[in-house]
Amino acid sequence: MGAACLAAACASSGAAGGGARVGPGAPAGRPAAAGAGSAAECPPATGRSGVPAELRVAAPGPIAAADVPSPRSAAERIAFRQMYGTLLRADCAGSIRPGLADSWLSTDGGHRWTFHLRGTARFWNGTQVTAGDVVWSWRRLSESRTAPGAEGGLALDGRTLLDMPPALPDSLAAVDAATLEVYYGDAPSAAAFADPRLAVLRAGAGRWPLGSGPLRPMSPSGADSGSLVLGPALGPGSTVILLSGAGGPAGDERDLLDAGVDVVVTSDPRTRRYAETLPGYAVLPEPWSRTYALAVPRAPAGDGGRPDTARADIAAAGARAASDALDALRASLARDAVREEAVPAAPLAWRTLPACASAPPVRDGRRGGRPSRLAYSMADGPARDLADRLVALASSPPGTGPEGRAASTLLGAPQGLDWRTLPLVARVLEVSVRAAEESAYIVTLPRRVLDPCAARRALAAALPWLAREGELVPLVDTRPAVLVRDEVAGLTVDFDGTPRLDHAGQRPGGGGRP
Amino acid sequence: MSFRTRLALALAVLALAPLLLFGLGVRGRVRADLASRYRSETGALAEGLRVELGRDGREVEDRLLAMADAARRDNRLRLALGGRAAGDRAYLLDYAGRAMRLAGLSMLQLQDSDGTVLSSGHFRNEFGRREPGVAALVEGSPDGTALLRASAPSGPFLVLARTAPVRVGSRSLVLVGGVAVDSAFLVRLVPGREVGLRLSVPGSSLLMVPAGGRASADPGGARVVETIRIPYVAAAGTAEYDAGAPAVSDPTARPGAAGGSAPLGAGPGLQATLTVSRSLEPLRALRRGIDVWFALALVAVAAASVLFGLWLAARLSRPLGELARATARLDLDRLEASFPTERPDEIGTLARGLQELTRRLRAGAVRLRDAERRATLGEISRQVNHDVRNGLTPLRHVVRHLAEVAERQPDRLASVFEERRDSLEDGLGYLETLATRYARLSSRPEPRPTDVGALVERTATDAGGSGAEVRSEVEAGLPPALADPVALRRILENLVRNAGESFGEGVGRVWIRARAGTSPGRVRLEVEDDGPGMTTEDRERMFEQFYTTRPEGAGLGLAIVRRLVTDMEGTIEVESQPGRGTRFVVELLAATGPEERPEEGA
C-alpha cells in the first residue's frame, strides 16, 4: 500500500544521507539511518537580509544549452538547477518537498505513482506546465539520453565514477492537464523524482528549452561562452551572472575572489585557504558529498598466511570501520595524503540499507593472484593522492609501521612488493573497472543519493565483480567549498550541495554588492 | 690478333699497372689511418662523457646546496619540522615538491638522519618511508655522485644523484636529489652522433640509445666499445628485479615473477655500466666507398685506355690500310692510282713515296711501251726492209737487163723495155702497196699543247642526240694540256659513250668538265653521269681488256682510255657507287711555255 505524500510529511521518504559529522577530524561515524541527522551537514542560509540586485557566481566547467537537462559540469549543475524545475525537490537534509507537483500518490507497492501538478507552475513565457509537458520531457530524455558524463552521480565537480541513470518510468501518461500517472517495474522512492535530470521542459524558440525554474537565461549562451546571465523568470528577483570555468586570464580561482565575485564554488584547497584569509568571505560548509574508495577485484590473500582472518578484518572494516589500523590509515590519508579537504570516510549508508527489491545480493568471494597496479582517474586529484600513498605504503619494506601493513592488507599483497599507480582517463577507467583488468582501483562514489536502490543497482553495474568477489573499502570523504561574500543572503543548498540562488519573488534591496 | 687490338691492350696495361700499384698502396694506408682515428675518437668521446657526467653531478650539487641554504632560512619549514603548527604539516609534505620544481630537478627527498623521508618531491606521498643508508652511500661515492634507483608512483626510475646536508633547528637532515637518467638524458649526452649508449644496472634491464640518438632496439653488430663505470645505489626496500624485469624506462610494465628473493641491497661496490659503442658500419661504409671509387677509377682508366688505344690504332692503321689497298690495285695495266696526302708524318712520307713510285712506274711503263713500240717498230723496220728489198729485187733485174740491152743491142732497147715493162710496173705497185700498209700502223700520240676546253665543248656537241643529255663545263682561264688531241678526243668520246651505254634503255645526264687540276701544273677532266653506277667488282676490273658488263660489248674501250692516258703521263680515277652514278677523273700535265699555242682538238 502506498501513502499519499504531502509536502511536509515526506521529509523522511527515501532520502539518503551520510553520517552525522561536522568538519574534518571527526571520529569515525556511527551507522547512520537513512535521512536522519542529515540536516547537521547542511549549512544555514547565508548572510544578512536583503536581496542583491545582481549576484555573480563562479563555478568550474562550461555551460551549454545542448546539455539540458543533464549537467556535465558544476557550472551547468548550478545553472540548470535555477532554470528547470522537477516534480519534487530534495533539500540539503534530504527532505522531500513539493516542486512542480503539489501532491503525489504511490500505489501498487511503489510501482505506480500519480502526481498532481501545481496550478501556479509556469514556464518562463507564462504558460502553464501540464502533464503533457512532463510526458514530453521524460520521453525526450529517454530517447536522447547520453551518458551523464563524469557527472553520473550527484556530485558537484565532475569526478564521480558511478553512473546512476535517472529513474525513468516504464510507462507514463497524462491523465489530464494537471495529472500524471507513471509506472515503474523497479519501484522507486519519492526522492527519485527530485533528480534534476527529470526536469520538465518545453521546446523553445531559442537555444534554451523553456523551463519552469525561478531564473531564465537573459543572454545567448553556449559552451564557448564564459558567462551566462540569468534573470528572474516571472516577477522581481536578482540577476545572476554565472561565470563558468575558473576565473581570471590565468585560470586562477583566487582572481575571482579578488574581483569580488559573490559565490565561488571550488575544490581547490588553495583557493579555500585564500578565501579564509580574505575579509568579507566565508566558507559555506557543504555536505560531504564524495567518497573515495579502494576497489579490489580480487579478494585479499591475507597477511602472513591468514587469509580468512585478513578477509574478515577487511570485511569488518568495510562494514563497521572498527579496525584500528584501518582507522589510522584513513586518518592519515585524510590528513596528509589528500591535498583537498578530506575526512576519514564513513560507511556508505545507501550500501547498507535493507535489501532493495531488485538489488543483487552482495556475496563475498575470493580469487587468487598478486596485484601490482593501482589505477585511478587521472583528472581526480584526491584519487591520485590516495593511489600514491597506498602504493608508497605497500611498497615500503615490512616493518615500517602499521599504516604500511594496513595498506598491504587492503591491497591483498605482502608488503614490499613493487606496486605502481596507473592513471587512466575517466572513460578508460570505467571500462577497466568493469572488467577488473587491474589489481586495484580508487573509485569515487557519491555519499548522497536520491534512490539507494538505484544507486546499488548502478554500483553493481559499474563493479559487477563486487557481488562475486573483491572488496570496496571507503577511504576518505571530500566535499567542495562554496565561498560566499558576507553580504550574500538567502543562499541555501540542495541535497547534493548545489547552491540555490533563489530570490524569486523578492525585490532586490539591502545586501548585495557594494 | 690485329695491330689495333694489340695496341689497345698495350695502352690499357700501361695505364692500369701504375694506377693499380699506387691505388692499392694508398687505399691500404687510408684504411689503416681511418680505423686508428676512429678508435681514438671513440676513446675521446667516452672521456668526454665522463666529464659531462661529472659536470651534471656538480650542477645537481650546486642546486642542492642552494636548496639547503633556503631550507635553513625557512621559518615555516622549521615550524613544520617541529610540529608546532598542525596546518604546516601540509607545508612540509609539499616542501620537497616545490623545491624540486624550482630547482629543475627530477628527484628530491628531505630525509631525517635515520633515512626517514620527511618530504618527497617526485613522490609526494612516500613520506614516512625509510631508506636508511641510501644518502650515505650516495655521499660516499667517488665524486659524491651516484646512480640512484628512486621510487615513483608509476615505477622506479634512475637518477644521477647527489646529497647535501642541511641543518634546520636542532635537526640534521639531508637532501637527496638529482636529475633523471632516462633515454632523453642519454640522447642529450650524444646528440646526433654515431654513438650508441647502453646503460645497465645490477639486477635490471637496460636503457639504450643506439647510434643517431633514436631510441630503439639493441643495435648489435661490430663496434668499438668503451666502458664507463658509475657507482650505483638501489634504495633499500625497493622491489626486486630479476632477469625478466621490464625496462627501467617503462613505468607501466609489470614486475617480474613473484618470488621471495631479498630486495636489492644498497651495498657498497655496486656499479652501473655505461657502455659507449660506436658502430663500425660507418667506417666500413667509408672503406667501401673508397673501394668503389677506386674500382670505378680503374674501370674508367681501363676503358679510356682501351678506347684511346683503339682510336690511336685506327688513326694509324686506317691510312696504312688505305695505302695497302691502293697499292694492291697497282699493276702495269693500272698505274693511274694516286696516293694523295698532306700528312707531315711518316705515313705521309710513305704515301708520297708510293706516289713517286707509282709515277716512276708509269714512266717506266711508258718507256716500256716505247720500248715495245720500238721493238715492234724494229720488227716492222726489218719487215719493211725485207719487204722493200723483195720489192726492189725484180726492179733491179729489169734495170740490169735494160742496161745490158742498151749496151749490147741499143736498137732493141725499146722492144725489150716493152717486154719488161709489166714486170717493172708490178714491182712498183708492190712497193706502193707496201707503203700504204705500213702507213696505217702508226698510232703513237704526239703530245702538244691542246685546248681542252674547246675539245670538251666539241665532244659534248657531237655527243648530243645519243639519248643522253650531255653538258659541258669549262673553267675560265684554264691552261692548255700537254696532250695528243686525237688521243684526248678518243678518251672523251670513249668515256661519254660508256656513260651513255650505262643508262641502257633509259635516259640520263652526262657532264663533261674541264678545270684546273688538284695540284699545280695539271689539268683536270671529268666525265660524270647519273647512271646506275658500278659495283666494286666492276670498278676494280673495268680497265681490264675484254671486261664488259654488256653482252654486246667488246670490253676494250676503257682499256684503250687508260692506255692513252698513261701514254700522255696522266692519271685516271673513277668514283662510282651503285645507284649514285659514275665519275671519271683524268688529270694531265698542263702545257708550259707561253710561246706554245695550244691546238684545238681534232
mmCIF file of C-alpha atoms in Angstrom, chain B residues 219-526:
data_model
loop_
_atom_site.group_PDB
_atom_site.id
_atom_site.type_symbol
_atom_site.label_atom_id
_atom_site.label_comp_id
_atom_site.label_asym_id
_atom_site.label_seq_id
_atom_site.Cartn_x
_atom_site.Cartn_y
_atom_site.Cartn_z
ATOM 1 C CA PRO B 219 71.656 -2.297 -32.314
ATOM 2 C CA GLY B 220 74.124 -5.155 -32.201
ATOM 3 C CA GLY B 221 76.789 -5.541 -34.813
ATOM 4 C CA ALA B 222 80.539 -4.968 -34.748
ATOM 5 C CA ARG B 223 81.528 -1.867 -32.906
ATOM 6 C CA VAL B 224 84.204 -0.095 -30.941
ATOM 7 C CA VAL B 225 83.390 -0.155 -27.250
ATOM 8 C CA GLU B 226 84.402 1.935 -24.275
ATOM 9 C CA THR B 227 83.050 1.463 -20.779
ATOM 10 C CA ILE B 228 82.304 3.989 -18.050
ATOM 11 C CA ARG B 229 81.601 2.783 -14.525
ATOM 12 C CA ILE B 230 79.209 4.710 -12.310
ATOM 13 C CA PRO B 231 78.538 3.925 -8.643
ATOM 14 C CA TYR B 232 75.063 2.553 -8.254
ATOM 15 C CA VAL B 233 72.771 2.704 -5.258
ATOM 16 C CA ALA B 234 69.483 0.851 -5.119
ATOM 17 C CA ALA B 235 67.239 2.200 -2.432
ATOM 18 C CA ALA B 236 66.815 -0.400 0.246
ATOM 19 C CA GLY B 237 63.412 -1.906 0.228
ATOM 20 C CA THR B 238 62.614 -1.294 -3.419
ATOM 21 C CA ALA B 239 61.117 -4.287 -5.102
ATOM 22 C CA GLU B 240 63.434 -6.917 -6.535
ATOM 23 C CA TYR B 241 64.077 -7.166 -10.231
ATOM 24 C CA ASP B 242 65.007 -10.496 -11.720
ATOM 25 C CA ALA B 243 66.225 -11.328 -15.147
ATOM 26 C CA GLY B 244 62.879 -10.846 -16.731
ATOM 27 C CA ALA B 245 62.247 -7.443 -15.279
ATOM 28 C CA PRO B 246 60.932 -4.750 -17.573
ATOM 29 C CA ALA B 247 62.986 -1.863 -18.807
ATOM 30 C CA VAL B 248 63.538 0.949 -16.429
ATOM 31 C CA SER B 249 62.018 3.379 -18.859
ATOM 32 C CA ASP B 250 58.703 1.553 -18.994
ATOM 33 C CA PRO B 251 56.695 2.566 -15.938
ATOM 34 C CA THR B 252 53.610 0.668 -16.929
ATOM 35 C CA ALA B 253 55.128 -2.781 -17.190
ATOM 36 C CA ARG B 254 54.519 -5.305 -14.507
ATOM 37 C CA PRO B 255 57.371 -6.522 -12.363
ATOM 38 C CA GLY B 256 58.916 -9.883 -12.711
ATOM 39 C CA ALA B 257 57.687 -13.147 -11.413
ATOM 40 C CA ALA B 258 56.671 -13.389 -7.850
ATOM 41 C CA GLY B 259 59.366 -14.697 -5.620
ATOM 42 C CA GLY B 260 60.852 -14.426 -2.244
ATOM 43 C CA SER B 261 64.219 -13.021 -3.241
ATOM 44 C CA ALA B 262 65.646 -10.435 -0.984
ATOM 45 C CA PRO B 263 65.439 -6.861 -2.030
ATOM 46 C CA LEU B 264 68.499 -5.423 -3.662
ATOM 47 C CA GLY B 265 70.923 -4.161 -1.197
ATOM 48 C CA ALA B 266 72.457 -0.779 -1.259
ATOM 49 C CA GLY B 267 75.752 -2.325 -0.600
ATOM 50 C CA PRO B 268 78.994 -0.628 -1.498
ATOM 51 C CA GLY B 269 80.766 -1.536 -4.701
ATOM 52 C CA LEU B 270 77.704 -1.804 -6.860
ATOM 53 C CA GLN B 271 78.268 -0.204 -10.173
ATOM 54 C CA ALA B 272 76.256 0.659 -13.177
ATOM 55 C CA THR B 273 77.894 0.383 -16.540
ATOM 56 C CA LEU B 274 77.597 2.913 -19.276
ATOM 57 C CA THR B 275 78.849 1.359 -22.454
ATOM 58 C CA VAL B 276 79.802 3.686 -25.232
ATOM 59 C CA SER B 277 79.811 1.957 -28.525
ATOM 60 C CA ARG B 278 80.377 3.139 -31.965
ATOM 61 C CA SER B 279 79.343 1.080 -34.839
ATOM 62 C CA LEU B 280 81.996 0.159 -37.289
ATOM 63 C CA GLU B 281 79.465 0.348 -40.024
ATOM 64 C CA PRO B 282 80.246 3.971 -40.946
ATOM 65 C CA LEU B 283 83.907 3.076 -41.151
ATOM 66 C CA ARG B 284 83.108 0.095 -43.272
ATOM 67 C CA ALA B 285 80.844 2.197 -45.383
ATOM 68 C CA LEU B 286 83.671 4.667 -45.848
ATOM 69 C CA ARG B 287 86.015 1.902 -46.829
ATOM 70 C CA ARG B 288 83.506 0.501 -49.201
ATOM 71 C CA GLY B 289 83.140 3.918 -50.673
ATOM 72 C CA ILE B 290 86.887 4.168 -51.185
ATOM 73 C CA ASP B 291 86.931 0.744 -52.781
ATOM 74 C CA VAL B 292 84.048 1.605 -55.016
ATOM 75 C CA TRP B 293 85.648 4.822 -56.213
ATOM 76 C CA PHE B 294 88.949 3.064 -56.638
ATOM 77 C CA ALA B 295 87.300 0.380 -58.717
ATOM 78 C CA LEU B 296 85.447 2.983 -60.710
ATOM 79 C CA ALA B 297 88.691 4.791 -61.344
ATOM 80 C CA LEU B 298 90.307 1.576 -62.512
ATOM 81 C CA VAL B 299 87.441 0.799 -64.794
ATOM 82 C CA ALA B 300 87.401 4.321 -66.135
ATOM 83 C CA VAL B 301 91.113 4.322 -66.795
ATOM 84 C CA ALA B 302 90.920 0.905 -68.383
ATOM 85 C CA ALA B 303 88.065 1.952 -70.590
ATOM 86 C CA ALA B 304 89.744 5.191 -71.501
ATOM 87 C CA SER B 305 92.951 3.371 -72.273
ATOM 88 C CA VAL B 306 91.233 0.836 -74.455
ATOM 89 C CA LEU B 307 89.271 3.493 -76.283
ATOM 90 C CA PHE B 308 92.346 5.620 -76.754
ATOM 91 C CA GLY B 309 94.242 2.641 -77.962
ATOM 92 C CA LEU B 310 91.530 1.771 -80.405
ATOM 93 C CA TRP B 311 91.387 5.329 -81.617
ATOM 94 C CA LEU B 312 95.123 5.557 -81.955
ATOM 95 C CA ALA B 313 95.244 2.234 -83.703
ATOM 96 C CA ALA B 314 92.536 3.378 -86.011
ATOM 97 C CA ARG B 315 94.382 6.541 -86.765
ATOM 98 C CA LEU B 316 97.479 4.554 -87.557
ATOM 99 C CA SER B 317 96.005 1.561 -89.254
ATOM 100 C CA ARG B 318 93.395 3.237 -91.386
ATOM 101 C CA PRO B 319 95.736 5.238 -93.554
ATOM 102 C CA LEU B 320 98.097 2.283 -93.710
ATOM 103 C CA GLY B 321 95.225 0.113 -94.760
ATOM 104 C CA GLU B 322 94.186 2.586 -97.401
ATOM 105 C CA LEU B 323 97.720 2.705 -98.687
ATOM 106 C CA ALA B 324 97.824 -1.063 -98.711
ATOM 107 C CA ARG B 325 94.582 -1.287 -100.635
ATOM 108 C CA ALA B 326 95.648 1.306 -103.122
ATOM 109 C CA THR B 327 98.944 -0.445 -103.535
ATOM 110 C CA ALA B 328 97.171 -3.747 -104.057
ATOM 111 C CA ARG B 329 95.385 -2.314 -107.052
ATOM 112 C CA LEU B 330 98.599 -1.371 -108.788
ATOM 113 C CA ASP B 331 99.739 -3.289 -111.766
ATOM 114 C CA LEU B 332 101.325 -2.423 -115.045
ATOM 115 C CA ASP B 333 97.960 -2.015 -116.630
ATOM 116 C CA ARG B 334 96.557 0.067 -113.777
ATOM 117 C CA LEU B 335 99.048 2.693 -112.816
ATOM 118 C CA GLU B 336 96.565 5.530 -112.571
ATOM 119 C CA ALA B 337 96.220 5.007 -108.745
ATOM 120 C CA SER B 338 97.212 8.005 -106.696
ATOM 121 C CA PHE B 339 98.245 8.434 -103.082
ATOM 122 C CA PRO B 340 97.230 11.975 -102.193
ATOM 123 C CA THR B 341 98.302 13.160 -98.754
ATOM 124 C CA GLU B 342 99.136 16.259 -96.857
ATOM 125 C CA ARG B 343 100.331 14.491 -93.736
ATOM 126 C CA PRO B 344 103.665 15.594 -92.490
ATOM 127 C CA ASP B 345 104.331 12.362 -90.657
ATOM 128 C CA GLU B 346 105.755 9.013 -91.645
ATOM 129 C CA ILE B 347 102.536 7.887 -93.210
ATOM 130 C CA GLY B 348 102.584 10.972 -95.343
ATOM 131 C CA THR B 349 106.152 10.212 -96.280
ATOM 132 C CA LEU B 350 105.117 6.652 -97.166
ATOM 133 C CA ALA B 351 102.205 7.918 -99.212
ATOM 134 C CA ARG B 352 104.390 10.378 -101.062
ATOM 135 C CA GLY B 353 106.919 7.614 -101.638
ATOM 136 C CA LEU B 354 104.261 5.380 -103.070
ATOM 137 C CA GLN B 355 103.033 8.267 -105.170
ATOM 138 C CA GLU B 356 106.513 8.803 -106.552
ATOM 139 C CA LEU B 357 106.924 5.090 -107.071
ATOM 140 C CA THR B 358 103.717 4.979 -108.993
ATOM 141 C CA ARG B 359 104.821 7.891 -111.128
ATOM 142 C CA ARG B 360 108.089 6.190 -111.898
ATOM 143 C CA LEU B 361 106.229 3.024 -112.669
ATOM 144 C CA ARG B 362 104.015 4.923 -115.029
ATOM 145 C CA ALA B 363 107.076 6.493 -116.623
ATOM 146 C CA GLY B 364 108.619 3.094 -116.763
ATOM 147 C CA ALA B 365 105.534 1.690 -118.281
ATOM 148 C CA VAL B 366 105.627 4.408 -120.872
ATOM 149 C CA ARG B 367 109.202 3.646 -121.622
ATOM 150 C CA LEU B 368 108.385 0.018 -121.723
ATOM 151 C CA ARG B 369 105.682 0.672 -124.184
ATOM 152 C CA ASP B 370 108.031 2.836 -126.125
ATOM 153 C CA ALA B 371 110.497 0.074 -125.999
ATOM 154 C CA GLU B 372 107.878 -2.325 -127.026
ATOM 155 C CA ARG B 373 106.856 0.050 -129.653
ATOM 156 C CA ARG B 374 110.369 0.469 -130.768
ATOM 157 C CA ALA B 375 110.826 -3.211 -130.624
ATOM 158 C CA THR B 376 107.714 -3.502 -132.625
ATOM 159 C CA LEU B 377 108.995 -0.748 -134.904
ATOM 160 C CA GLY B 378 112.263 -2.590 -135.227
ATOM 161 C CA GLU B 379 110.441 -5.639 -136.189
ATOM 162 C CA ILE B 380 108.383 -3.597 -138.533
ATOM 163 C CA SER B 381 111.528 -1.997 -139.879
ATOM 164 C CA ARG B 382 113.053 -5.310 -140.560
ATOM 165 C CA GLN B 383 109.849 -6.375 -142.127
ATOM 166 C CA VAL B 384 109.728 -3.211 -144.180
ATOM 167 C CA ASN B 385 113.362 -3.679 -145.141
ATOM 168 C CA HIS B 386 112.612 -7.191 -146.074
ATOM 169 C CA ASP B 387 109.527 -6.276 -147.975
ATOM 170 C CA VAL B 388 111.172 -3.352 -149.700
ATOM 171 C CA ARG B 389 114.182 -5.412 -150.710
ATOM 172 C CA ASN B 390 111.824 -8.002 -152.006
ATOM 173 C CA GLY B 391 110.063 -5.350 -153.989
ATOM 174 C CA LEU B 392 113.283 -3.834 -155.279
ATOM 175 C CA THR B 393 114.827 -7.098 -156.431
ATOM 176 C CA PRO B 394 112.710 -7.554 -159.565
ATOM 177 C CA LEU B 395 113.134 -3.907 -160.367
ATOM 178 C CA ARG B 396 116.823 -4.343 -160.092
ATOM 179 C CA HIS B 397 116.729 -7.312 -162.507
ATOM 180 C CA VAL B 398 114.710 -5.324 -165.050
ATOM 181 C CA VAL B 399 117.053 -2.395 -164.798
ATOM 182 C CA ARG B 400 120.085 -4.611 -165.242
ATOM 183 C CA HIS B 401 118.515 -6.331 -168.326
ATOM 184 C CA LEU B 402 117.720 -2.975 -169.800
ATOM 185 C CA ALA B 403 121.228 -1.815 -169.105
ATOM 186 C CA GLU B 404 122.674 -4.815 -170.814
ATOM 187 C CA VAL B 405 120.412 -4.378 -173.869
ATOM 188 C CA ALA B 406 121.250 -0.740 -174.028
ATOM 189 C CA GLU B 407 124.912 -1.608 -174.145
ATOM 190 C CA ARG B 408 124.778 -4.511 -176.440
ATOM 191 C CA GLN B 409 121.684 -4.066 -178.530
ATOM 192 C CA PRO B 410 120.688 -0.491 -178.233
ATOM 193 C CA ASP B 411 118.353 -0.857 -181.253
ATOM 194 C CA ARG B 412 116.331 -3.492 -179.241
ATOM 195 C CA LEU B 413 116.067 -1.344 -176.092
ATOM 196 C CA ALA B 414 112.603 -0.139 -176.846
ATOM 197 C CA SER B 415 111.293 -3.584 -177.595
ATOM 198 C CA VAL B 416 112.984 -5.082 -174.598
ATOM 199 C CA PHE B 417 111.560 -2.232 -172.417
ATOM 200 C CA GLU B 418 108.144 -3.033 -173.626
ATOM 201 C CA GLU B 419 108.778 -6.664 -172.918
ATOM 202 C CA ARG B 420 109.902 -5.955 -169.327
ATOM 203 C CA ARG B 421 107.517 -3.090 -168.661
ATOM 204 C CA ASP B 422 104.917 -5.246 -166.900
ATOM 205 C CA SER B 423 107.479 -6.593 -164.534
ATOM 206 C CA LEU B 424 108.596 -3.112 -163.792
ATOM 207 C CA GLU B 425 105.110 -1.912 -163.039
ATOM 208 C CA ASP B 426 104.360 -4.939 -160.877
ATOM 209 C CA GLY B 427 107.308 -4.226 -158.767
ATOM 210 C CA LEU B 428 106.456 -0.589 -158.360
ATOM 211 C CA GLY B 429 102.870 -1.452 -157.499
ATOM 212 C CA TYR B 430 104.060 -3.862 -154.832
ATOM 213 C CA LEU B 431 106.207 -1.205 -153.241
ATOM 214 C CA GLU B 432 103.359 1.289 -153.317
ATOM 215 C CA THR B 433 101.036 -1.154 -151.674
ATOM 216 C CA LEU B 434 103.624 -1.907 -149.054
ATOM 217 C CA ALA B 435 103.999 1.753 -148.280
ATOM 218 C CA THR B 436 100.277 2.178 -147.895
ATOM 219 C CA ARG B 437 100.060 -0.727 -145.418
ATOM 220 C CA TYR B 438 102.840 0.420 -143.244
ATOM 221 C CA ALA B 439 101.424 3.897 -143.086
ATOM 222 C CA ARG B 440 98.372 2.568 -141.236
ATOM 223 C CA LEU B 441 100.411 1.134 -138.383
ATOM 224 C CA SER B 442 101.455 4.482 -136.920
ATOM 225 C CA SER B 443 99.322 5.303 -133.848
ATOM 226 C CA ARG B 444 101.678 6.835 -131.267
ATOM 227 C CA PRO B 445 100.243 10.022 -129.654
ATOM 228 C CA GLU B 446 102.098 13.147 -130.049
ATOM 229 C CA PRO B 447 101.524 15.395 -127.029
ATOM 230 C CA ARG B 448 101.386 19.028 -127.651
ATOM 231 C CA PRO B 449 99.571 21.978 -126.040
ATOM 232 C CA THR B 450 95.915 21.283 -126.516
ATOM 233 C CA ASP B 451 92.905 23.488 -125.726
ATOM 234 C CA VAL B 452 90.958 21.040 -123.629
ATOM 235 C CA GLY B 453 88.085 23.460 -123.205
ATOM 236 C CA ALA B 454 87.307 23.535 -126.891
ATOM 237 C CA LEU B 455 87.749 19.811 -127.092
ATOM 238 C CA VAL B 456 85.296 19.298 -124.279
ATOM 239 C CA GLU B 457 82.698 21.510 -125.871
ATOM 240 C CA ARG B 458 83.141 19.855 -129.305
ATOM 241 C CA THR B 459 82.810 16.431 -127.741
ATOM 242 C CA ALA B 460 79.660 17.486 -125.878
ATOM 243 C CA THR B 461 78.184 18.927 -129.013
ATOM 244 C CA ASP B 462 78.992 15.857 -131.092
ATOM 245 C CA ALA B 463 77.596 13.583 -128.412
ATOM 246 C CA GLY B 464 74.199 15.307 -128.320
ATOM 247 C CA GLY B 465 71.290 13.312 -129.689
ATOM 248 C CA SER B 466 72.633 9.988 -128.449
ATOM 249 C CA GLY B 467 69.857 9.588 -125.890
ATOM 250 C CA ALA B 468 71.838 11.148 -123.040
ATOM 251 C CA GLU B 469 71.826 14.779 -122.146
ATOM 252 C CA VAL B 470 75.461 15.855 -122.376
ATOM 253 C CA ARG B 471 76.580 19.117 -120.847
ATOM 254 C CA SER B 472 79.946 20.731 -120.729
ATOM 255 C CA GLU B 473 81.515 22.922 -118.066
ATOM 256 C CA VAL B 474 84.796 24.647 -118.740
ATOM 257 C CA GLU B 475 86.588 26.605 -116.085
ATOM 258 C CA ALA B 476 87.716 30.032 -117.135
ATOM 259 C CA GLY B 477 91.401 30.648 -117.564
ATOM 260 C CA LEU B 478 92.142 27.005 -117.961
ATOM 261 C CA PRO B 479 95.697 26.396 -119.191
ATOM 262 C CA PRO B 480 96.216 24.089 -122.146
ATOM 263 C CA ALA B 481 97.046 20.481 -121.516
ATOM 264 C CA LEU B 482 100.074 18.698 -122.852
ATOM 265 C CA ALA B 483 98.209 16.010 -124.767
ATOM 266 C CA ASP B 484 97.580 14.458 -128.164
ATOM 267 C CA PRO B 485 94.329 16.000 -129.308
ATOM 268 C CA VAL B 486 93.339 12.907 -131.245
ATOM 269 C CA ALA B 487 94.030 10.677 -128.329
ATOM 270 C CA LEU B 488 92.332 13.095 -125.980
ATOM 271 C CA ARG B 489 89.292 13.171 -128.176
ATOM 272 C CA ARG B 490 89.224 9.408 -128.240
ATOM 273 C CA ILE B 491 89.442 9.388 -124.487
ATOM 274 C CA LEU B 492 86.498 11.750 -124.063
ATOM 275 C CA GLU B 493 84.435 10.006 -126.704
ATOM 276 C CA ASN B 494 85.002 6.632 -125.093
ATOM 277 C CA LEU B 495 84.083 7.886 -121.659
ATOM 278 C CA VAL B 496 80.931 9.669 -122.863
ATOM 279 C CA ARG B 497 79.910 6.616 -124.834
ATOM 280 C CA ASN B 498 80.498 4.424 -121.786
ATOM 281 C CA ALA B 499 78.307 6.735 -119.711
ATOM 282 C CA GLY B 500 75.543 6.698 -122.259
ATOM 283 C CA GLU B 501 75.635 2.927 -122.511
ATOM 284 C CA SER B 502 75.206 2.679 -118.738
ATOM 285 C CA PHE B 503 71.705 4.183 -118.973
ATOM 286 C CA GLY B 504 70.555 1.215 -121.001
ATOM 287 C CA GLU B 505 67.079 1.875 -122.341
ATOM 288 C CA GLY B 506 66.637 4.854 -120.059
ATOM 289 C CA VAL B 507 67.840 8.387 -120.327
ATOM 290 C CA GLY B 508 70.319 10.234 -118.232
ATOM 291 C CA ARG B 509 72.638 13.106 -117.985
ATOM 292 C CA VAL B 510 76.346 13.365 -118.582
ATOM 293 C CA TRP B 511 78.600 16.217 -117.597
ATOM 294 C CA ILE B 512 81.994 16.872 -119.151
ATOM 295 C CA ARG B 513 84.043 19.279 -117.136
ATOM 296 C CA ALA B 514 87.432 20.858 -117.639
ATOM 297 C CA ARG B 515 89.091 22.626 -114.731
ATOM 298 C CA ALA B 516 92.396 23.150 -113.086
ATOM 299 C CA GLY B 517 93.975 20.107 -111.521
ATOM 300 C CA THR B 518 94.196 19.304 -107.854
ATOM 301 C CA SER B 519 97.859 20.141 -107.911
ATOM 302 C CA PRO B 520 99.647 22.912 -109.749
ATOM 303 C CA GLY B 521 100.711 22.155 -113.341
ATOM 304 C CA ARG B 522 97.870 19.817 -114.056
ATOM 305 C CA VAL B 523 94.595 19.984 -115.908
ATOM 306 C CA ARG B 524 91.586 18.011 -114.781
ATOM 307 C CA LEU B 525 88.920 16.487 -116.964
ATOM 308 C CA GLU B 526 85.767 14.947 -115.503
#
